[in-house]
Amino acid sequence: MYVYEPLPEDSIRLLRIKPNPNPTAAVECELFACPGILNSDTTGLYEALSYVWGSEAKPRSIVVNGHDLPIGDNLHSAGK
């Protein structure tokens, strides 16, 4: 289970989706903090998605830092 840890004011969390050519395999990700990024002139390109995007009727899960995290079906499809 994911345990929330506060971030410094100038930080964000990023989720790196690990590549996997197997479409039926679990989506594996790494969640990490990026300190100082909000005060930087050289922020990288990234896409933002809400982990609660979509209906909760068909909950799915992904593996984040070795732990299962429930997400909506739409977000699961976006990660494939």
PDB file of N, CA and C in Angstrom:
ATOM      1  N   MET A   1       0.837  -1.172   0.000  1.00  0.00           N
ATOM      2  CA  MET A   1       0.000   0.000   0.000  1.00  0.00           C
ATOM      3  C   MET A   1       0.891   1.248   0.000  1.00  0.00           C
ATOM      4  N   TYR A   2       0.469   2.240  -0.774  1.00  0.00           N
ATOM      5  CA  TYR A   2       1.216   3.492  -0.860  1.00  0.00           C
ATOM      6  C   TYR A   2       1.067   4.275   0.440  1.00  0.00           C
ATOM      7  N   VAL A   3       2.162   4.739   0.984  1.00  0.00           N
ATOM      8  CA  VAL A   3       2.154   5.558   2.191  1.00  0.00           C
ATOM      9  C   VAL A   3       2.526   6.979   1.797  1.00  0.00           C
ATOM     10  N   TYR A   4       1.626   7.927   2.065  1.00  0.00           N
ATOM     11  CA  TYR A   4       1.849   9.327   1.702  1.00  0.00           C
ATOM     12  C   TYR A   4       2.967   9.922   2.546  1.00  0.00           C
ATOM     13  N   GLU A   5       3.868  10.624   1.898  1.00  0.00           N
ATOM     14  CA  GLU A   5       4.916  11.379   2.578  1.00  0.00           C
ATOM     15  C   GLU A   5       4.869  12.801   2.052  1.00  0.00           C
ATOM     16  N   PRO A   6       4.829  13.800   2.944  1.00  0.00           N
ATOM     17  CA  PRO A   6       4.777  15.194   2.498  1.00  0.00           C
ATOM     18  C   PRO A   6       5.981  15.550   1.630  1.00  0.00           C
ATOM     19  N   LEU A   7       5.755  16.478   0.713  1.00  0.00           N
ATOM     20  CA  LEU A   7       6.812  16.964  -0.174  1.00  0.00           C
ATOM     21  C   LEU A   7       7.190  18.390   0.200  1.00  0.00           C
ATOM     22  N   PRO A   8       8.436  18.789  -0.050  1.00  0.00           N
ATOM     23  CA  PRO A   8       8.782  20.205   0.084  1.00  0.00           C
ATOM     24  C   PRO A   8       7.951  21.032  -0.902  1.00  0.00           C
ATOM     25  N   GLU A   9       7.763  22.310  -0.616  1.00  0.00           N
ATOM     26  CA  GLU A   9       6.915  23.174  -1.442  1.00  0.00           C
ATOM     27  C   GLU A   9       7.324  23.225  -2.908  1.00  0.00           C
ATOM     28  N   ASP A  10       8.593  23.095  -3.204  1.00  0.00           N
ATOM     29  CA  ASP A  10       9.069  23.247  -4.586  1.00  0.00           C
ATOM     30  C   ASP A  10       9.209  21.915  -5.311  1.00  0.00           C
ATOM     31  N   SER A  11       8.508  20.883  -4.842  1.00  0.00           N
ATOM     32  CA  SER A  11       8.653  19.538  -5.405  1.00  0.00           C
ATOM     33  C   SER A  11       7.337  19.024  -5.978  1.00  0.00           C
ATOM     34  N   ILE A  12       7.472  18.070  -6.889  1.00  0.00           N
ATOM     35  CA  ILE A  12       6.325  17.326  -7.403  1.00  0.00           C
ATOM     36  C   ILE A  12       6.691  15.846  -7.405  1.00  0.00           C
ATOM     37  N   ARG A  13       5.674  15.004  -7.531  1.00  0.00           N
ATOM     38  CA  ARG A  13       5.915  13.571  -7.696  1.00  0.00           C
ATOM     39  C   ARG A  13       5.729  13.217  -9.162  1.00  0.00           C
ATOM     40  N   LEU A  14       6.596  12.362  -9.661  1.00  0.00           N
ATOM     41  CA  LEU A  14       6.480  11.865 -11.027  1.00  0.00           C
ATOM     42  C   LEU A  14       6.358  10.350 -10.984  1.00  0.00           C
ATOM     43  N   LEU A  15       5.619   9.814 -11.946  1.00  0.00           N
ATOM     44  CA  LEU A  15       5.442   8.374 -12.066  1.00  0.00           C
ATOM     45  C   LEU A  15       6.090   7.931 -13.365  1.00  0.00           C
ATOM     46  N   ARG A  16       7.087   7.099 -13.263  1.00  0.00           N
ATOM     47  CA  ARG A  16       7.767   6.552 -14.439  1.00  0.00           C
ATOM     48  C   ARG A  16       7.166   5.178 -14.721  1.00  0.00           C
ATOM     49  N   ILE A  17       6.586   5.014 -15.914  1.00  0.00           N
ATOM     50  CA  ILE A  17       6.012   3.727 -16.314  1.00  0.00           C
ATOM     51  C   ILE A  17       7.120   2.900 -16.948  1.00  0.00           C
ATOM     52  N   LYS A  18       7.370   1.739 -16.379  1.00  0.00           N
ATOM     53  CA  LYS A  18       8.438   0.880 -16.884  1.00  0.00           C
ATOM     54  C   LYS A  18       7.967   0.186 -18.164  1.00  0.00           C
ATOM     55  N   PRO A  19       8.803   0.161 -19.190  1.00  0.00           N
ATOM     56  CA  PRO A  19       8.404  -0.480 -20.448  1.00  0.00           C
ATOM     57  C   PRO A  19       8.231  -1.989 -20.274  1.00  0.00           C
ATOM     58  N   ASN A  20       7.213  -2.521 -20.941  1.00  0.00           N
ATOM     59  CA  ASN A  20       6.976  -3.956 -20.918  1.00  0.00           C
ATOM     60  C   ASN A  20       6.266  -4.327 -22.218  1.00  0.00           C
ATOM     61  N   PRO A  21       6.887  -5.140 -23.071  1.00  0.00           N
ATOM     62  CA  PRO A  21       6.274  -5.496 -24.353  1.00  0.00           C
ATOM     63  C   PRO A  21       5.079  -6.441 -24.220  1.00  0.00           C
ATOM     64  N   ASN A  22       4.882  -7.028 -23.048  1.00  0.00           N
ATOM     65  CA  ASN A  22       3.787  -7.973 -22.835  1.00  0.00           C
ATOM     66  C   ASN A  22       2.514  -7.207 -22.457  1.00  0.00           C
ATOM     67  N   PRO A  23       1.498  -7.149 -23.347  1.00  0.00           N
ATOM     68  CA  PRO A  23       0.290  -6.368 -23.059  1.00  0.00           C
ATOM     69  C   PRO A  23      -0.571  -6.936 -21.932  1.00  0.00           C
ATOM     70  N   THR A  24      -0.355  -8.182 -21.545  1.00  0.00           N
ATOM     71  CA  THR A  24      -1.151  -8.762 -20.461  1.00  0.00           C
ATOM     72  C   THR A  24      -0.443  -8.684 -19.110  1.00  0.00           C
ATOM     73  N   ALA A  25       0.792  -8.237 -19.103  1.00  0.00           N
ATOM     74  CA  ALA A  25       1.546  -8.129 -17.852  1.00  0.00           C
ATOM     75  C   ALA A  25       1.055  -6.936 -17.040  1.00  0.00           C
ATOM     76  N   ALA A  26       1.297  -6.982 -15.749  1.00  0.00           N
ATOM     77  CA  ALA A  26       0.935  -5.867 -14.873  1.00  0.00           C
ATOM     78  C   ALA A  26       1.731  -4.624 -15.268  1.00  0.00           C
ATOM     79  N   VAL A  27       1.082  -3.467 -15.161  1.00  0.00           N
ATOM     80  CA  VAL A  27       1.769  -2.204 -15.405  1.00  0.00           C
ATOM     81  C   VAL A  27       2.619  -1.916 -14.173  1.00  0.00           C
ATOM     82  N   GLU A  28       3.932  -1.801 -14.366  1.00  0.00           N
ATOM     83  CA  GLU A  28       4.836  -1.528 -13.254  1.00  0.00           C
ATOM     84  C   GLU A  28       5.386  -0.121 -13.376  1.00  0.00           C
ATOM     85  N   CYS A  29       5.416   0.583 -12.237  1.00  0.00           N
ATOM     86  CA  CYS A  29       5.805   1.987 -12.233  1.00  0.00           C
ATOM     87  C   CYS A  29       6.717   2.292 -11.055  1.00  0.00           C
ATOM     88  N   GLU A  30       7.361   3.435 -11.154  1.00  0.00           N
ATOM     89  CA  GLU A  30       8.187   3.953 -10.070  1.00  0.00           C
ATOM     90  C   GLU A  30       7.709   5.371  -9.770  1.00  0.00           C
ATOM     91  N   LEU A  31       7.338   5.631  -8.529  1.00  0.00           N
ATOM     92  CA  LEU A  31       6.914   6.960  -8.092  1.00  0.00           C
ATOM     93  C   LEU A  31       8.071   7.590  -7.334  1.00  0.00           C
ATOM     94  N   PHE A  32       8.435   8.811  -7.737  1.00  0.00           N
ATOM     95  CA  PHE A  32       9.572   9.458  -7.082  1.00  0.00           C
ATOM     96  C   PHE A  32       9.353  10.961  -7.011  1.00  0.00           C
ATOM     97  N   ALA A  33      10.028  11.585  -6.067  1.00  0.00           N
ATOM     98  CA  ALA A  33       9.928  13.031  -5.875  1.00  0.00           C
ATOM     99  C   ALA A  33      10.991  13.739  -6.700  1.00  0.00           C
ATOM    100  N   CYS A  34      10.628  14.905  -7.199  1.00  0.00           N
ATOM    101  CA  CYS A  34      11.559  15.771  -7.930  1.00  0.00           C
ATOM    102  C   CYS A  34      11.673  17.083  -7.161  1.00  0.00           C
ATOM    103  N   PRO A  35      12.643  17.181  -6.252  1.00  0.00           N
ATOM    104  CA  PRO A  35      12.785  18.408  -5.471  1.00  0.00           C
ATOM    105  C   PRO A  35      13.323  19.558  -6.314  1.00  0.00           C
ATOM    106  N   GLY A  36      12.850  20.751  -6.011  1.00  0.00           N
ATOM    107  CA  GLY A  36      13.351  21.951  -6.674  1.00  0.00           C
ATOM    108  C   GLY A  36      12.832  22.182  -8.069  1.00  0.00           C
ATOM    109  N   ILE A  37      12.003  21.302  -8.582  1.00  0.00           N
ATOM    110  CA  ILE A  37      11.587  21.397  -9.983  1.00  0.00           C
ATOM    111  C   ILE A  37      10.668  22.587 -10.241  1.00  0.00           C
ATOM    112  N   LEU A  38       9.902  22.999  -9.250  1.00  0.00           N
ATOM    113  CA  LEU A  38       8.974  24.110  -9.459  1.00  0.00           C
ATOM    114  C   LEU A  38       9.683  25.456  -9.493  1.00  0.00           C
ATOM    115  N   ASN A  39      10.924  25.505  -9.041  1.00  0.00           N
ATOM    116  CA  ASN A  39      11.705  26.738  -9.084  1.00  0.00           C
ATOM    117  C   ASN A  39      12.753  26.705 -10.186  1.00  0.00           C
ATOM    118  N   SER A  40      12.619  25.778 -11.110  1.00  0.00           N
ATOM    119  CA  SER A  40      13.617  25.589 -12.163  1.00  0.00           C
ATOM    120  C   SER A  40      13.121  26.146 -13.489  1.00  0.00           C
ATOM    121  N   ASP A  41      14.045  26.679 -14.275  1.00  0.00           N
ATOM    122  CA  ASP A  41      13.721  27.148 -15.623  1.00  0.00           C
ATOM    123  C   ASP A  41      13.844  26.028 -16.653  1.00  0.00           C
ATOM    124  N   THR A  42      14.293  24.861 -16.239  1.00  0.00           N
ATOM    125  CA  THR A  42      14.563  23.774 -17.179  1.00  0.00           C
ATOM    126  C   THR A  42      13.720  22.538 -16.879  1.00  0.00           C
ATOM    127  N   THR A  43      12.443  22.728 -16.577  1.00  0.00           N
ATOM    128  CA  THR A  43      11.597  21.563 -16.326  1.00  0.00           C
ATOM    129  C   THR A  43      11.437  20.757 -17.607  1.00  0.00           C
ATOM    130  N   GLY A  44      11.402  19.445 -17.468  1.00  0.00           N
ATOM    131  CA  GLY A  44      11.270  18.564 -18.618  1.00  0.00           C
ATOM    132  C   GLY A  44       9.832  18.448 -19.081  1.00  0.00           C
ATOM    133  N   LEU A  45       9.656  17.777 -20.189  1.00  0.00           N
ATOM    134  CA  LEU A  45       8.335  17.537 -20.753  1.00  0.00           C
ATOM    135  C   LEU A  45       7.710  16.331 -20.062  1.00  0.00           C
ATOM    136  N   TYR A  46       6.458  16.466 -19.656  1.00  0.00           N
ATOM    137  CA  TYR A  46       5.760  15.350 -19.043  1.00  0.00           C
ATOM    138  C   TYR A  46       4.269  15.480 -19.319  1.00  0.00           C
ATOM    139  N   GLU A  47       3.534  14.385 -19.148  1.00  0.00           N
ATOM    140  CA  GLU A  47       2.080  14.380 -19.292  1.00  0.00           C
ATOM    141  C   GLU A  47       1.473  14.101 -17.931  1.00  0.00           C
ATOM    142  N   ALA A  48       0.352  14.728 -17.639  1.00  0.00           N
ATOM    143  CA  ALA A  48      -0.315  14.548 -16.351  1.00  0.00           C
ATOM    144  C   ALA A  48      -1.636  13.809 -16.538  1.00  0.00           C
ATOM    145  N   LEU A  49      -1.854  12.807 -15.702  1.00  0.00           N
ATOM    146  CA  LEU A  49      -3.110  12.060 -15.666  1.00  0.00           C
ATOM    147  C   LEU A  49      -3.506  11.899 -14.207  1.00  0.00           C
ATOM    148  N   SER A  50      -4.798  11.917 -13.931  1.00  0.00           N
ATOM    149  CA  SER A  50      -5.280  11.701 -12.571  1.00  0.00           C
ATOM    150  C   SER A  50      -5.388  10.203 -12.309  1.00  0.00           C
ATOM    151  N   TYR A  51      -4.960   9.771 -11.131  1.00  0.00           N
ATOM    152  CA  TYR A  51      -5.050   8.344 -10.840  1.00  0.00           C
ATOM    153  C   TYR A  51      -6.489   7.904 -10.586  1.00  0.00           C
ATOM    154  N   VAL A  52      -7.427   8.843 -10.473  1.00  0.00           N
ATOM    155  CA  VAL A  52      -8.833   8.484 -10.301  1.00  0.00           C
ATOM    156  C   VAL A  52      -9.644   8.735 -11.567  1.00  0.00           C
ATOM    157  N   TRP A  53      -8.981   8.964 -12.686  1.00  0.00           N
ATOM    158  CA  TRP A  53      -9.642   9.236 -13.956  1.00  0.00           C
ATOM    159  C   TRP A  53     -10.458   8.028 -14.389  1.00  0.00           C
ATOM    160  N   GLY A  54     -11.725   8.237 -14.694  1.00  0.00           N
ATOM    161  CA  GLY A  54     -12.572   7.160 -15.192  1.00  0.00           C
ATOM    162  C   GLY A  54     -13.496   6.600 -14.126  1.00  0.00           C
ATOM    163  N   SER A  55     -14.256   5.620 -14.533  1.00  0.00           N
ATOM    164  CA  SER A  55     -15.248   4.994 -13.663  1.00  0.00           C
ATOM    165  C   SER A  55     -14.582   4.064 -12.656  1.00  0.00           C
ATOM    166  N   GLU A  56     -15.199   3.975 -11.480  1.00  0.00           N
ATOM    167  CA  GLU A  56     -14.726   3.029 -10.468  1.00  0.00           C
ATOM    168  C   GLU A  56     -15.437   1.682 -10.589  1.00  0.00           C
ATOM    169  N   ALA A  57     -16.286   1.536 -11.618  1.00  0.00           N
ATOM    170  CA  ALA A  57     -17.065   0.309 -11.789  1.00  0.00           C
ATOM    171  C   ALA A  57     -16.173  -0.902 -12.050  1.00  0.00           C
ATOM    172  N   LYS A  58     -15.077  -0.708 -12.759  1.00  0.00           N
ATOM    173  CA  LYS A  58     -14.155  -1.804 -13.066  1.00  0.00           C
ATOM    174  C   LYS A  58     -12.764  -1.439 -12.553  1.00  0.00           C
ATOM    175  N   PRO A  59     -12.546  -1.503 -11.235  1.00  0.00           N
ATOM    176  CA  PRO A  59     -11.230  -1.108 -10.722  1.00  0.00           C
ATOM    177  C   PRO A  59     -10.132  -2.035 -11.228  1.00  0.00           C
ATOM    178  N   ARG A  60      -8.996  -1.458 -11.501  1.00  0.00           N
ATOM    179  CA  ARG A  60      -7.810  -2.194 -11.942  1.00  0.00           C
ATOM    180  C   ARG A  60      -6.698  -1.877 -10.956  1.00  0.00           C
ATOM    181  N   SER A  61      -5.529  -2.416 -11.190  1.00  0.00           N
ATOM    182  CA  SER A  61      -4.407  -2.057 -10.326  1.00  0.00           C
ATOM    183  C   SER A  61      -3.128  -2.008 -11.140  1.00  0.00           C
ATOM    184  N   ILE A  62      -2.194  -1.223 -10.642  1.00  0.00           N
ATOM    185  CA  ILE A  62      -0.844  -1.158 -11.184  1.00  0.00           C
ATOM    186  C   ILE A  62       0.112  -1.403 -10.023  1.00  0.00           C
ATOM    187  N   VAL A  63       1.344  -1.694 -10.343  1.00  0.00           N
ATOM    188  CA  VAL A  63       2.357  -1.912  -9.320  1.00  0.00           C
ATOM    189  C   VAL A  63       3.221  -0.656  -9.253  1.00  0.00           C
ATOM    190  N   VAL A  64       3.204  -0.003  -8.096  1.00  0.00           N
ATOM    191  CA  VAL A  64       3.980   1.221  -7.891  1.00  0.00           C
ATOM    192  C   VAL A  64       4.973   0.973  -6.766  1.00  0.00           C
ATOM    193  N   ASN A  65       6.252   1.075  -7.093  1.00  0.00           N
ATOM    194  CA  ASN A  65       7.316   0.827  -6.114  1.00  0.00           C
ATOM    195  C   ASN A  65       7.117  -0.510  -5.394  1.00  0.00           C
ATOM    196  N   GLY A  66       6.662  -1.511  -6.159  1.00  0.00           N
ATOM    197  CA  GLY A  66       6.499  -2.853  -5.615  1.00  0.00           C
ATOM    198  C   GLY A  66       5.191  -3.112  -4.899  1.00  0.00           C
ATOM    199  N   HIS A  67       4.270  -2.128  -4.877  1.00  0.00           N
ATOM    200  CA  HIS A  67       2.997  -2.275  -4.176  1.00  0.00           C
ATOM    201  C   HIS A  67       1.838  -2.057  -5.146  1.00  0.00           C
ATOM    202  N   ASP A  68       0.765  -2.847  -4.976  1.00  0.00           N
ATOM    203  CA  ASP A  68      -0.429  -2.666  -5.805  1.00  0.00           C
ATOM    204  C   ASP A  68      -1.123  -1.361  -5.446  1.00  0.00           C
ATOM    205  N   LEU A  69      -1.569  -0.635  -6.480  1.00  0.00           N
ATOM    206  CA  LEU A  69      -2.311   0.612  -6.298  1.00  0.00           C
ATOM    207  C   LEU A  69      -3.561   0.536  -7.157  1.00  0.00           C
ATOM    208  N   PRO A  70      -4.760   0.617  -6.552  1.00  0.00           N
ATOM    209  CA  PRO A  70      -5.987   0.572  -7.353  1.00  0.00           C
ATOM    210  C   PRO A  70      -6.162   1.847  -8.170  1.00  0.00           C
ATOM    211  N   ILE A  71      -6.563   1.677  -9.429  1.00  0.00           N
ATOM    212  CA  ILE A  71      -6.801   2.810 -10.330  1.00  0.00           C
ATOM    213  C   ILE A  71      -8.033   2.508 -11.173  1.00  0.00           C
ATOM    214  N   GLY A  72      -8.545   3.514 -11.853  1.00  0.00           N
ATOM    215  CA  GLY A  72      -9.679   3.330 -12.751  1.00  0.00           C
ATOM    216  C   GLY A  72      -9.263   2.649 -14.044  1.00  0.00           C
ATOM    217  N   ASP A  73     -10.250   2.096 -14.749  1.00  0.00           N
ATOM    218  CA  ASP A  73      -9.996   1.370 -15.993  1.00  0.00           C
ATOM    219  C   ASP A  73      -9.398   2.276 -17.073  1.00  0.00           C
ATOM    220  N   ASN A  74      -9.880   3.525 -17.174  1.00  0.00           N
ATOM    221  CA  ASN A  74      -9.346   4.443 -18.191  1.00  0.00           C
ATOM    222  C   ASN A  74      -7.867   4.719 -17.977  1.00  0.00           C
ATOM    223  N   LEU A  75      -7.482   4.962 -16.731  1.00  0.00           N
ATOM    224  CA  LEU A  75      -6.075   5.228 -16.449  1.00  0.00           C
ATOM    225  C   LEU A  75      -5.224   3.987 -16.709  1.00  0.00           C
ATOM    226  N   HIS A  76      -5.753   2.816 -16.395  1.00  0.00           N
ATOM    227  CA  HIS A  76      -5.024   1.574 -16.661  1.00  0.00           C
ATOM    228  C   HIS A  76      -4.763   1.423 -18.156  1.00  0.00           C
ATOM    229  N   SER A  77      -5.777   1.718 -18.971  1.00  0.00           N
ATOM    230  CA  SER A  77      -5.624   1.630 -20.428  1.00  0.00           C
ATOM    231  C   SER A  77      -4.608   2.639 -20.944  1.00  0.00           C
ATOM    232  N   ALA A  78      -4.584   3.825 -20.368  1.00  0.00           N
ATOM    233  CA  ALA A  78      -3.626   4.856 -20.793  1.00  0.00           C
ATOM    234  C   ALA A  78      -2.195   4.436 -20.504  1.00  0.00           C
ATOM    235  N   GLY A  79      -1.993   3.635 -19.464  1.00  0.00           N
ATOM    236  CA  GLY A  79      -0.651   3.196 -19.099  1.00  0.00           C
ATOM    237  C   GLY A  79      -0.133   2.041 -19.920  1.00  0.00           C
ATOM    238  N   LYS A  80      -0.973   1.434 -20.727  1.00  0.00           N
ATOM    239  CA  LYS A  80      -0.560   0.271 -21.530  1.00  0.00           C
ATOM    240  C   LYS A  80       0.157   0.698 -22.752  1.00  0.00           C
TER     241      LYS A  80
END
